[in-house]
PDB file of C-alpha atoms and ligand atoms in Angstrom:
ATOM      1  CA  MET A  26       4.695   6.925  17.360  1.00  0.00           C
ATOM      2  CA  LYS A  27       3.675   3.605  15.835  1.00  0.00           C
ATOM      3  CA  VAL A  28       1.075   4.123  13.132  1.00  0.00           C
ATOM      4  CA  ILE A  29       0.779   0.477  12.144  1.00  0.00           C
ATOM      5  CA  GLU A  30       1.361  -2.427  14.457  1.00  0.00           C
ATOM      6  CA  THR A  31       0.412  -6.063  14.171  1.00  0.00           C
ATOM      7  CA  LYS A  32       0.596  -8.195  17.276  1.00  0.00           C
ATOM      8  CA  ASP A  33       1.159 -11.875  16.671  1.00  0.00           C
ATOM      9  CA  ILE A  34      -1.254 -12.024  13.787  1.00  0.00           C
ATOM     10  CA  THR A  35      -2.019 -15.344  12.209  1.00  0.00           C
ATOM     11  CA  TYR A  36      -4.194 -15.590   9.133  1.00  0.00           C
ATOM     12  CA  GLU A  37      -5.731 -18.594   7.523  1.00  0.00           C
ATOM     13  CA  TYR A  38      -7.713 -18.284   4.267  1.00  0.00           C
ATOM     14  CA  PRO A  39     -11.139 -19.922   4.176  1.00  0.00           C
ATOM     15  CA  ASP A  40      -9.671 -22.802   2.135  1.00  0.00           C
ATOM     16  CA  GLY A  41      -7.265 -23.578   4.975  1.00  0.00           C
ATOM     17  CA  THR A  42      -4.117 -21.959   3.524  1.00  0.00           C
ATOM     18  CA  LYS A  43      -2.109 -20.612   6.427  1.00  0.00           C
ATOM     19  CA  ALA A  44      -0.724 -17.362   4.991  1.00  0.00           C
ATOM     20  CA  LEU A  45       0.600 -15.612   8.121  1.00  0.00           C
ATOM     21  CA  GLU A  46       1.938 -16.981  11.363  1.00  0.00           C
ATOM     22  CA  LYS A  47       2.399 -14.807  14.443  1.00  0.00           C
ATOM     23  CA  VAL A  48       3.515 -11.774  12.491  1.00  0.00           C
ATOM     24  CA  ASN A  49       4.733  -8.755  14.430  1.00  0.00           C
ATOM     25  CA  PHE A  50       5.170  -5.796  12.139  1.00  0.00           C
ATOM     26  CA  MET A  51       5.509  -2.150  12.952  1.00  0.00           C
ATOM     27  CA  ALA A  52       5.662   1.093  11.016  1.00  0.00           C
ATOM     28  CA  GLU A  53       6.613   4.305  12.743  1.00  0.00           C
ATOM     29  CA  GLU A  54       5.116   7.607  11.754  1.00  0.00           C
ATOM     30  CA  GLY A  55       6.964   9.425   8.988  1.00  0.00           C
ATOM     31  CA  LYS A  56       9.160   6.481   8.007  1.00  0.00           C
ATOM     32  CA  ILE A  57       9.545   4.274   4.963  1.00  0.00           C
ATOM     33  CA  VAL A  58       9.240   0.606   5.844  1.00  0.00           C
ATOM     34  CA  ALA A  59       9.898  -2.182   3.358  1.00  0.00           C
ATOM     35  CA  LEU A  60       8.594  -5.744   3.386  1.00  0.00           C
ATOM     36  CA  LEU A  61      10.661  -8.159   1.322  1.00  0.00           C
ATOM     37  CA  GLY A  62       9.867 -11.715   0.434  1.00  0.00           C
ATOM     38  CA  PRO A  63       9.354 -14.132  -2.441  1.00  0.00           C
ATOM     39  CA  ASN A  64       6.025 -14.613  -4.188  1.00  0.00           C
ATOM     40  CA  GLY A  65       3.560 -16.387  -1.950  1.00  0.00           C
ATOM     41  CA  ALA A  66       5.357 -15.371   1.260  1.00  0.00           C
ATOM     42  CA  GLY A  67       2.344 -13.474   2.623  1.00  0.00           C
ATOM     43  CA  LYS A  68       3.096  -9.848   1.737  1.00  0.00           C
ATOM     44  CA  SER A  69      -0.282  -9.071   0.174  1.00  0.00           C
ATOM     45  CA  THR A  70      -2.094 -10.921   2.932  1.00  0.00           C
ATOM     46  CA  LEU A  71      -0.312  -8.876   5.595  1.00  0.00           C
ATOM     47  CA  PHE A  72      -1.023  -5.587   3.821  1.00  0.00           C
ATOM     48  CA  LEU A  73      -4.724  -6.389   3.519  1.00  0.00           C
ATOM     49  CA  HIS A  74      -4.825  -6.377   7.325  1.00  0.00           C
ATOM     50  CA  PHE A  75      -3.671  -2.760   7.483  1.00  0.00           C
ATOM     51  CA  ASN A  76      -7.034  -1.330   6.502  1.00  0.00           C
ATOM     52  CA  GLY A  77      -9.293  -4.090   7.692  1.00  0.00           C
ATOM     53  CA  ILE A  78      -9.938  -5.821   4.351  1.00  0.00           C
ATOM     54  CA  LEU A  79      -8.782  -8.970   6.125  1.00  0.00           C
ATOM     55  CA  ARG A  80      -9.311  -9.679   9.794  1.00  0.00           C
ATOM     56  CA  PRO A  81      -6.694 -11.808  11.551  1.00  0.00           C
ATOM     57  CA  SER A  82      -7.632 -15.330  12.620  1.00  0.00           C
ATOM     58  CA  SER A  83      -5.791 -14.480  15.838  1.00  0.00           C
ATOM     59  CA  GLY A  84      -3.752 -11.543  17.113  1.00  0.00           C
ATOM     60  CA  ALA A  85      -4.483  -7.843  16.792  1.00  0.00           C
ATOM     61  CA  VAL A  86      -3.980  -5.004  14.331  1.00  0.00           C
ATOM     62  CA  VAL A  87      -3.391  -1.549  15.801  1.00  0.00           C
ATOM     63  CA  ILE A  88      -3.650   1.530  13.586  1.00  0.00           C
ATOM     64  CA  ASP A  89      -2.678   4.928  14.947  1.00  0.00           C
ATOM     65  CA  GLY A  90      -2.733   3.548  18.473  1.00  0.00           C
ATOM     66  CA  GLU A  91      -6.182   1.973  18.266  1.00  0.00           C
ATOM     67  CA  ASN A  92      -7.179  -1.633  17.812  1.00  0.00           C
ATOM     68  CA  VAL A  93      -8.989  -1.985  14.496  1.00  0.00           C
ATOM     69  CA  ASN A  94     -12.707  -2.081  15.019  1.00  0.00           C
ATOM     70  CA  TYR A  95     -14.374  -4.045  12.242  1.00  0.00           C
ATOM     71  CA  ASN A  96     -17.684  -2.218  12.100  1.00  0.00           C
ATOM     72  CA  LYS A  97     -18.497  -0.472   8.853  1.00  0.00           C
ATOM     73  CA  LYS A  98     -18.197   3.095  10.103  1.00  0.00           C
ATOM     74  CA  GLU A  99     -14.828   2.552  11.771  1.00  0.00           C
ATOM     75  CA  LEU A 100     -13.501   0.722   8.704  1.00  0.00           C
ATOM     76  CA  MET A 101     -14.403   3.749   6.563  1.00  0.00           C
ATOM     77  CA  LYS A 102     -12.264   5.904   8.848  1.00  0.00           C
ATOM     78  CA  ILE A 103      -9.335   3.507   8.711  1.00  0.00           C
ATOM     79  CA  ARG A 104      -9.504   3.366   4.918  1.00  0.00           C
ATOM     80  CA  GLN A 105      -9.153   7.122   4.770  1.00  0.00           C
ATOM     81  CA  LYS A 106      -6.138   6.947   7.017  1.00  0.00           C
ATOM     82  CA  VAL A 107      -4.455   3.969   5.366  1.00  0.00           C
ATOM     83  CA  GLY A 108      -4.464   3.998   1.556  1.00  0.00           C
ATOM     84  CA  ILE A 109      -3.546   0.709  -0.088  1.00  0.00           C
ATOM     85  CA  VAL A 110      -2.247   0.532  -3.645  1.00  0.00           C
ATOM     86  CA  PHE A 111      -2.757  -3.044  -4.840  1.00  0.00           C
ATOM     87  CA  GLN A 112      -0.122  -4.913  -6.763  1.00  0.00           C
ATOM     88  CA  ASN A 113      -2.306  -5.306  -9.798  1.00  0.00           C
ATOM     89  CA  PRO A 114      -3.805  -1.942 -10.824  1.00  0.00           C
ATOM     90  CA  ASP A 115      -6.608  -3.806 -12.613  1.00  0.00           C
ATOM     91  CA  ASP A 116      -7.916  -4.699  -9.136  1.00  0.00           C
ATOM     92  CA  GLN A 117      -8.208  -1.005  -8.383  1.00  0.00           C
ATOM     93  CA  LEU A 118      -9.142   0.816 -11.591  1.00  0.00           C
ATOM     94  CA  PHE A 119     -12.703   0.311 -12.724  1.00  0.00           C
ATOM     95  CA  ALA A 120     -14.161   3.699 -13.704  1.00  0.00           C
ATOM     96  CA  PRO A 121     -14.627   4.487 -17.403  1.00  0.00           C
ATOM     97  CA  THR A 122     -12.041   7.277 -17.360  1.00  0.00           C
ATOM     98  CA  VAL A 123      -8.869   8.167 -15.480  1.00  0.00           C
ATOM     99  CA  VAL A 124     -10.382  11.287 -13.960  1.00  0.00           C
ATOM    100  CA  GLU A 125     -13.420   9.411 -12.638  1.00  0.00           C
ATOM    101  CA  ASP A 126     -11.195   6.754 -11.186  1.00  0.00           C
ATOM    102  CA  VAL A 127      -9.034   9.196  -9.277  1.00  0.00           C
ATOM    103  CA  ALA A 128     -12.138  11.109  -8.133  1.00  0.00           C
ATOM    104  CA  PHE A 129     -13.818   7.993  -6.758  1.00  0.00           C
ATOM    105  CA  GLY A 130     -12.099   7.975  -3.345  1.00  0.00           C
ATOM    106  CA  PRO A 131     -12.427  11.668  -2.491  1.00  0.00           C
ATOM    107  CA  MET A 132     -16.045  11.652  -3.735  1.00  0.00           C
ATOM    108  CA  ASN A 133     -16.801   8.727  -1.460  1.00  0.00           C
ATOM    109  CA  MET A 134     -15.391  10.762   1.402  1.00  0.00           C
ATOM    110  CA  GLY A 135     -18.182  13.238   0.745  1.00  0.00           C
ATOM    111  CA  LEU A 136     -15.894  16.138  -0.144  1.00  0.00           C
ATOM    112  CA  PRO A 137     -17.332  19.105  -2.052  1.00  0.00           C
ATOM    113  CA  LYS A 138     -17.036  18.944  -5.829  1.00  0.00           C
ATOM    114  CA  ASP A 139     -14.430  21.700  -6.156  1.00  0.00           C
ATOM    115  CA  GLU A 140     -12.275  20.090  -3.496  1.00  0.00           C
ATOM    116  CA  VAL A 141     -12.528  16.747  -5.317  1.00  0.00           C
ATOM    117  CA  GLU A 142     -11.539  18.438  -8.562  1.00  0.00           C
ATOM    118  CA  SER A 143      -8.526  20.172  -7.099  1.00  0.00           C
ATOM    119  CA  ARG A 144      -7.356  16.980  -5.374  1.00  0.00           C
ATOM    120  CA  VAL A 145      -7.704  14.979  -8.593  1.00  0.00           C
ATOM    121  CA  LYS A 146      -5.763  17.587 -10.510  1.00  0.00           C
ATOM    122  CA  GLU A 147      -2.994  17.704  -7.944  1.00  0.00           C
ATOM    123  CA  ALA A 148      -2.775  13.906  -7.689  1.00  0.00           C
ATOM    124  CA  LEU A 149      -2.575  13.423 -11.463  1.00  0.00           C
ATOM    125  CA  SER A 150       0.097  16.065 -11.684  1.00  0.00           C
ATOM    126  CA  ARG A 151       2.157  14.457  -8.919  1.00  0.00           C
ATOM    127  CA  VAL A 152       2.227  11.144 -10.737  1.00  0.00           C
ATOM    128  CA  GLY A 153       2.861  12.828 -14.106  1.00  0.00           C
ATOM    129  CA  MET A 154      -0.446  11.784 -15.651  1.00  0.00           C
ATOM    130  CA  GLU A 155      -1.914  15.155 -16.594  1.00  0.00           C
ATOM    131  CA  GLY A 156      -3.430  14.982 -20.043  1.00  0.00           C
ATOM    132  CA  PHE A 157      -4.774  11.450 -19.533  1.00  0.00           C
ATOM    133  CA  GLU A 158      -7.976  12.527 -17.756  1.00  0.00           C
ATOM    134  CA  LYS A 159     -10.417  11.315 -20.407  1.00  0.00           C
ATOM    135  CA  LYS A 160      -8.650   8.049 -21.232  1.00  0.00           C
ATOM    136  CA  PRO A 161     -10.095   4.725 -20.170  1.00  0.00           C
ATOM    137  CA  PRO A 162      -7.664   3.186 -17.651  1.00  0.00           C
ATOM    138  CA  HIS A 163      -7.588  -0.137 -19.504  1.00  0.00           C
ATOM    139  CA  HIS A 164      -6.005   1.614 -22.497  1.00  0.00           C
ATOM    140  CA  LEU A 165      -2.975   2.648 -20.437  1.00  0.00           C
ATOM    141  CA  SER A 166       0.354   0.864 -20.103  1.00  0.00           C
ATOM    142  CA  GLY A 167       1.144  -1.070 -16.934  1.00  0.00           C
ATOM    143  CA  GLY A 168       3.272   1.738 -15.532  1.00  0.00           C
ATOM    144  CA  GLN A 169       0.657   4.366 -16.331  1.00  0.00           C
ATOM    145  CA  LYS A 170      -2.030   2.268 -14.643  1.00  0.00           C
ATOM    146  CA  LYS A 171       0.129   2.047 -11.537  1.00  0.00           C
ATOM    147  CA  ARG A 172       0.547   5.810 -11.503  1.00  0.00           C
ATOM    148  CA  VAL A 173      -3.213   6.339 -11.829  1.00  0.00           C
ATOM    149  CA  ALA A 174      -3.826   3.837  -9.023  1.00  0.00           C
ATOM    150  CA  ILE A 175      -1.387   5.785  -6.844  1.00  0.00           C
ATOM    151  CA  ALA A 176      -3.098   9.059  -7.794  1.00  0.00           C
ATOM    152  CA  GLY A 177      -6.449   7.634  -6.684  1.00  0.00           C
ATOM    153  CA  ILE A 178      -5.020   6.933  -3.246  1.00  0.00           C
ATOM    154  CA  LEU A 179      -3.140  10.249  -3.062  1.00  0.00           C
ATOM    155  CA  ALA A 180      -6.360  12.129  -3.775  1.00  0.00           C
ATOM    156  CA  MET A 181      -7.704  10.828  -0.453  1.00  0.00           C
ATOM    157  CA  LYS A 182      -4.680  12.310   1.324  1.00  0.00           C
ATOM    158  CA  PRO A 183      -4.061   9.298   3.557  1.00  0.00           C
ATOM    159  CA  LYS A 184      -1.713   9.556   6.488  1.00  0.00           C
ATOM    160  CA  ILE A 185      -0.186   6.205   5.590  1.00  0.00           C
ATOM    161  CA  MET A 186       0.309   4.793   2.123  1.00  0.00           C
ATOM    162  CA  VAL A 187       0.785   1.061   1.666  1.00  0.00           C
ATOM    163  CA  LEU A 188       2.008  -0.112  -1.730  1.00  0.00           C
ATOM    164  CA  ASP A 189       2.113  -3.753  -2.748  1.00  0.00           C
ATOM    165  CA  GLU A 190       5.009  -4.263  -5.173  1.00  0.00           C
ATOM    166  CA  PRO A 191       4.702  -0.806  -6.742  1.00  0.00           C
ATOM    167  CA  THR A 192       7.783  -1.295  -8.922  1.00  0.00           C
ATOM    168  CA  SER A 193       7.084  -4.803 -10.182  1.00  0.00           C
ATOM    169  CA  GLY A 194       6.679  -5.052 -13.931  1.00  0.00           C
ATOM    170  CA  LEU A 195       8.086  -1.572 -14.518  1.00  0.00           C
ATOM    171  CA  ASP A 196      11.216  -0.720 -16.441  1.00  0.00           C
ATOM    172  CA  PRO A 197      14.051   0.782 -14.363  1.00  0.00           C
ATOM    173  CA  LYS A 198      13.060   4.316 -15.311  1.00  0.00           C
ATOM    174  CA  GLY A 199       9.407   3.794 -14.345  1.00  0.00           C
ATOM    175  CA  ALA A 200      10.441   2.102 -11.119  1.00  0.00           C
ATOM    176  CA  SER A 201      12.798   4.892 -10.115  1.00  0.00           C
ATOM    177  CA  GLN A 202      10.153   7.526 -10.919  1.00  0.00           C
ATOM    178  CA  ILE A 203       7.748   5.838  -8.551  1.00  0.00           C
ATOM    179  CA  LEU A 204      10.370   5.459  -5.848  1.00  0.00           C
ATOM    180  CA  ARG A 205      11.293   9.113  -6.183  1.00  0.00           C
ATOM    181  CA  LEU A 206       7.651  10.108  -5.805  1.00  0.00           C
ATOM    182  CA  LEU A 207       7.334   7.957  -2.683  1.00  0.00           C
ATOM    183  CA  TYR A 208      10.494   9.447  -1.265  1.00  0.00           C
ATOM    184  CA  GLN A 209       9.130  12.935  -1.914  1.00  0.00           C
ATOM    185  CA  LEU A 210       5.797  12.101  -0.251  1.00  0.00           C
ATOM    186  CA  ASN A 211       7.727  10.761   2.702  1.00  0.00           C
ATOM    187  CA  THR A 212       9.713  13.971   3.081  1.00  0.00           C
ATOM    188  CA  GLU A 213       6.340  15.728   3.278  1.00  0.00           C
ATOM    189  CA  GLY A 214       5.447  13.552   6.250  1.00  0.00           C
ATOM    190  CA  MET A 215       3.612  10.570   4.805  1.00  0.00           C
ATOM    191  CA  THR A 216       4.367   7.155   6.266  1.00  0.00           C
ATOM    192  CA  ILE A 217       5.133   4.710   3.452  1.00  0.00           C
ATOM    193  CA  VAL A 218       4.963   0.923   3.621  1.00  0.00           C
ATOM    194  CA  ILE A 219       6.103  -0.905   0.536  1.00  0.00           C
ATOM    195  CA  SER A 220       6.579  -4.534  -0.467  1.00  0.00           C
ATOM    196  CA  THR A 221       8.846  -6.079  -3.045  1.00  0.00           C
ATOM    197  CA  HIS A 222      10.023  -9.532  -4.080  1.00  0.00           C
ATOM    198  CA  ASP A 223      13.166  -8.046  -5.632  1.00  0.00           C
ATOM    199  CA  VAL A 224      16.183  -6.844  -3.763  1.00  0.00           C
ATOM    200  CA  ASP A 225      15.963  -3.720  -5.859  1.00  0.00           C
ATOM    201  CA  LEU A 226      16.062  -0.042  -5.002  1.00  0.00           C
ATOM    202  CA  VAL A 227      13.378  -0.293  -2.387  1.00  0.00           C
ATOM    203  CA  PRO A 228      15.468  -1.139   0.681  1.00  0.00           C
ATOM    204  CA  ILE A 229      17.810   1.791   0.065  1.00  0.00           C
ATOM    205  CA  TYR A 230      14.958   4.157   0.784  1.00  0.00           C
ATOM    206  CA  ALA A 231      13.667   2.268   3.793  1.00  0.00           C
ATOM    207  CA  SER A 232      14.573   3.050   7.385  1.00  0.00           C
ATOM    208  CA  LYS A 233      13.370  -0.404   8.381  1.00  0.00           C
ATOM    209  CA  VAL A 234      13.258  -3.647   6.443  1.00  0.00           C
ATOM    210  CA  TYR A 235      11.331  -6.823   7.234  1.00  0.00           C
ATOM    211  CA  ILE A 236      11.917 -10.105   5.466  1.00  0.00           C
ATOM    212  CA  ILE A 237       8.991 -12.499   5.269  1.00  0.00           C
ATOM    213  CA  SER A 238       9.107 -16.116   4.202  1.00  0.00           C
ATOM    214  CA  GLU A 239       6.302 -18.678   4.305  1.00  0.00           C
ATOM    215  CA  GLY A 240       4.131 -16.407   6.405  1.00  0.00           C
ATOM    216  CA  LYS A 241       6.768 -15.651   9.034  1.00  0.00           C
ATOM    217  CA  ILE A 242       8.990 -12.643   9.604  1.00  0.00           C
ATOM    218  CA  ILE A 243      12.460 -14.142   9.476  1.00  0.00           C
ATOM    219  CA  LYS A 244      14.538 -10.973   9.730  1.00  0.00           C
ATOM    220  CA  GLN A 245      14.163  -7.293  10.528  1.00  0.00           C
ATOM    221  CA  GLY A 246      16.364  -4.259  10.961  1.00  0.00           C
ATOM    222  CA  THR A 247      17.956  -1.488   8.943  1.00  0.00           C
ATOM    223  CA  ALA A 248      18.838  -2.363   5.347  1.00  0.00           C
ATOM    224  CA  SER A 249      22.507  -2.804   6.268  1.00  0.00           C
ATOM    225  CA  GLU A 250      21.668  -5.049   9.227  1.00  0.00           C
ATOM    226  CA  VAL A 251      19.325  -7.188   7.178  1.00  0.00           C
ATOM    227  CA  PHE A 252      21.678  -7.566   4.226  1.00  0.00           C
ATOM    228  CA  GLU A 253      25.018  -7.837   6.019  1.00  0.00           C
ATOM    229  CA  ASP A 254      25.285 -11.606   5.561  1.00  0.00           C
ATOM    230  CA  VAL A 255      23.552 -11.961   2.180  1.00  0.00           C
TER     231      VAL A 255
HETATM  232  P1  ADP B   2       2.713 -12.545  -1.601  1.00  0.00           P
HETATM  233  O1  ADP B   2       1.946 -11.276  -1.606  1.00  0.00           O
HETATM  234  O2  ADP B   2       3.941 -12.484  -0.750  1.00  0.00           O
HETATM  235  O3  ADP B   2       3.011 -13.048  -2.974  1.00  0.00           O
HETATM  236  P2  ADP B   2       0.244 -13.690  -0.662  1.00  0.00           P
HETATM  237  O4  ADP B   2      -0.108 -12.964   0.572  1.00  0.00           O
HETATM  238  O5  ADP B   2      -0.479 -13.343  -1.907  1.00  0.00           O
HETATM  239  O6  ADP B   2       1.816 -13.655  -0.875  1.00  0.00           O
HETATM  240  O7  ADP B   2      -0.007 -15.237  -0.432  1.00  0.00           O
HETATM  241  C1  ADP B   2       0.375 -15.914   0.773  1.00  0.00           C
HETATM  242  C2  ADP B   2      -0.165 -17.325   0.710  1.00  0.00           C
HETATM  243  O8  ADP B   2      -1.587 -17.284   0.755  1.00  0.00           O
HETATM  244  C3  ADP B   2       0.171 -18.064  -0.578  1.00  0.00           C
HETATM  245  O9  ADP B   2       0.324 -19.410  -0.237  1.00  0.00           O
HETATM  246  C4  ADP B   2      -1.050 -17.848  -1.432  1.00  0.00           C
HETATM  247  O10 ADP B   2      -1.216 -18.886  -2.384  1.00  0.00           O
HETATM  248  C5  ADP B   2      -2.156 -17.878  -0.399  1.00  0.00           C
HETATM  249  N1  ADP B   2      -3.336 -17.077  -0.787  1.00  0.00           N
HETATM  250  C6  ADP B   2      -3.356 -15.789  -1.205  1.00  0.00           C
HETATM  251  N2  ADP B   2      -4.618 -15.385  -1.457  1.00  0.00           N
HETATM  252  C7  ADP B   2      -5.389 -16.459  -1.169  1.00  0.00           C
HETATM  253  C8  ADP B   2      -6.798 -16.680  -1.230  1.00  0.00           C
HETATM  254  N3  ADP B   2      -7.639 -15.736  -1.603  1.00  0.00           N
HETATM  255  N4  ADP B   2      -7.252 -17.897  -0.861  1.00  0.00           N
HETATM  256  C9  ADP B   2      -6.402 -18.860  -0.472  1.00  0.00           C
HETATM  257  N5  ADP B   2      -5.073 -18.731  -0.392  1.00  0.00           N
HETATM  258  C10 ADP B   2      -4.576 -17.535  -0.745  1.00  0.00           C
HETATM  259  P1  ADP B   3       0.244 -11.845  -5.013  1.00  0.00           P
HETATM  260  O1  ADP B   3       1.345 -12.837  -5.045  1.00  0.00           O
HETATM  261  O2  ADP B   3       0.722 -10.473  -5.099  1.00  0.00           O
HETATM  262  O3  ADP B   3      -0.725 -12.014  -3.904  1.00  0.00           O
HETATM  263  P2  ADP B   3      -1.116 -13.499  -6.839  1.00  0.00           P
HETATM  264  O4  ADP B   3      -0.940 -13.485  -8.317  1.00  0.00           O
HETATM  265  O5  ADP B   3      -0.545 -14.581  -6.004  1.00  0.00           O
HETATM  266  O6  ADP B   3      -0.606 -12.092  -6.332  1.00  0.00           O
HETATM  267  O7  ADP B   3      -2.668 -13.457  -6.501  1.00  0.00           O
HETATM  268  C1  ADP B   3      -3.585 -12.822  -7.336  1.00  0.00           C
HETATM  269  C2  ADP B   3      -4.972 -12.978  -6.719  1.00  0.00           C
HETATM  270  O8  ADP B   3      -5.280 -14.361  -6.499  1.00  0.00           O
HETATM  271  C3  ADP B   3      -5.085 -12.310  -5.364  1.00  0.00           C
HETATM  272  O9  ADP B   3      -6.351 -11.713  -5.259  1.00  0.00           O
HETATM  273  C4  ADP B   3      -4.944 -13.444  -4.359  1.00  0.00           C
HETATM  274  O10 ADP B   3      -5.647 -13.159  -3.167  1.00  0.00           O
HETATM  275  C5  ADP B   3      -5.537 -14.604  -5.107  1.00  0.00           C
HETATM  276  N1  ADP B   3      -4.886 -15.857  -4.757  1.00  0.00           N
HETATM  277  C6  ADP B   3      -3.567 -16.090  -4.660  1.00  0.00           C
HETATM  278  N2  ADP B   3      -3.318 -17.344  -4.285  1.00  0.00           N
HETATM  279  C7  ADP B   3      -4.540 -17.947  -4.152  1.00  0.00           C
HETATM  280  C8  ADP B   3      -4.965 -19.234  -3.776  1.00  0.00           C
HETATM  281  N3  ADP B   3      -4.099 -20.211  -3.431  1.00  0.00           N
HETATM  282  N4  ADP B   3      -6.274 -19.484  -3.747  1.00  0.00           N
HETATM  283  C9  ADP B   3      -7.154 -18.536  -4.073  1.00  0.00           C
HETATM  284  N5  ADP B   3      -6.824 -17.285  -4.433  1.00  0.00           N
HETATM  285  C10 ADP B   3      -5.526 -16.997  -4.467  1.00  0.00           C
END
């Protein structure tokens, strides 16, 4: 079952920058899929199509077998299904405290207060951030901010989690902790889509790897297929 599929999507920013050209990308349910490419290649732009933040200039985005419908109500549904963790946690964390930040998503879903509380607790524990509930997110280190941003998405229990460069800027220990968490979530059934500009640990975990350059997918396959001639 394909949970994310883009069909020939092209995207041009309002200023005329052509960021994606006829991109065909697919993530199968329950897999880890990695998107590799240098800075500026179009990784963030592609990911922003997966929950309707961006709408392709041409082509189609299919989530869970349905073409994305860009009305407000349908977008809400997609955003509960596809959780995106942005590259820069400062784009995501804006509440005065960690606990309020992580509670924001599940509260917006209209869940009862005790359910929100238990989800927040579980999410903070999964990312190893218990004890930081009352801290303002901007007082945290880069790695801690990333973990809180991930917790905020986890608390919504999305079917698919999309992470834009989740290991960038982290030390090797922080990066491997995050990768281990993602691997664990995947073994529990979550589909994971992850981008990186480093040929780091990411591809080892991925069952499928795409390489993007200047807005085009230039290679795809298993990690060993993609890297055989590098
Ligand atoms: P990556 O995530 O791989 O670093 P991006 O998707 O951020 O790449 O960028 C792809 C291209 O689109 C780059 O040329 C970038 O400068 C451009 N771009 C990104 N965001 C915008 C924007 N808001 N307006 C105009 N151009 C943008
Ligand atoms: P990334 O490479 O991961 O997209 P960037 O540092 O390139 O991160 O971009 C940071 C922010 O600036 C993003 O919100 C992106 O959309 C925006 N941006 C990137 N390139 C441009 C551009 N050429 N024009 C306008 N905004 C841009």
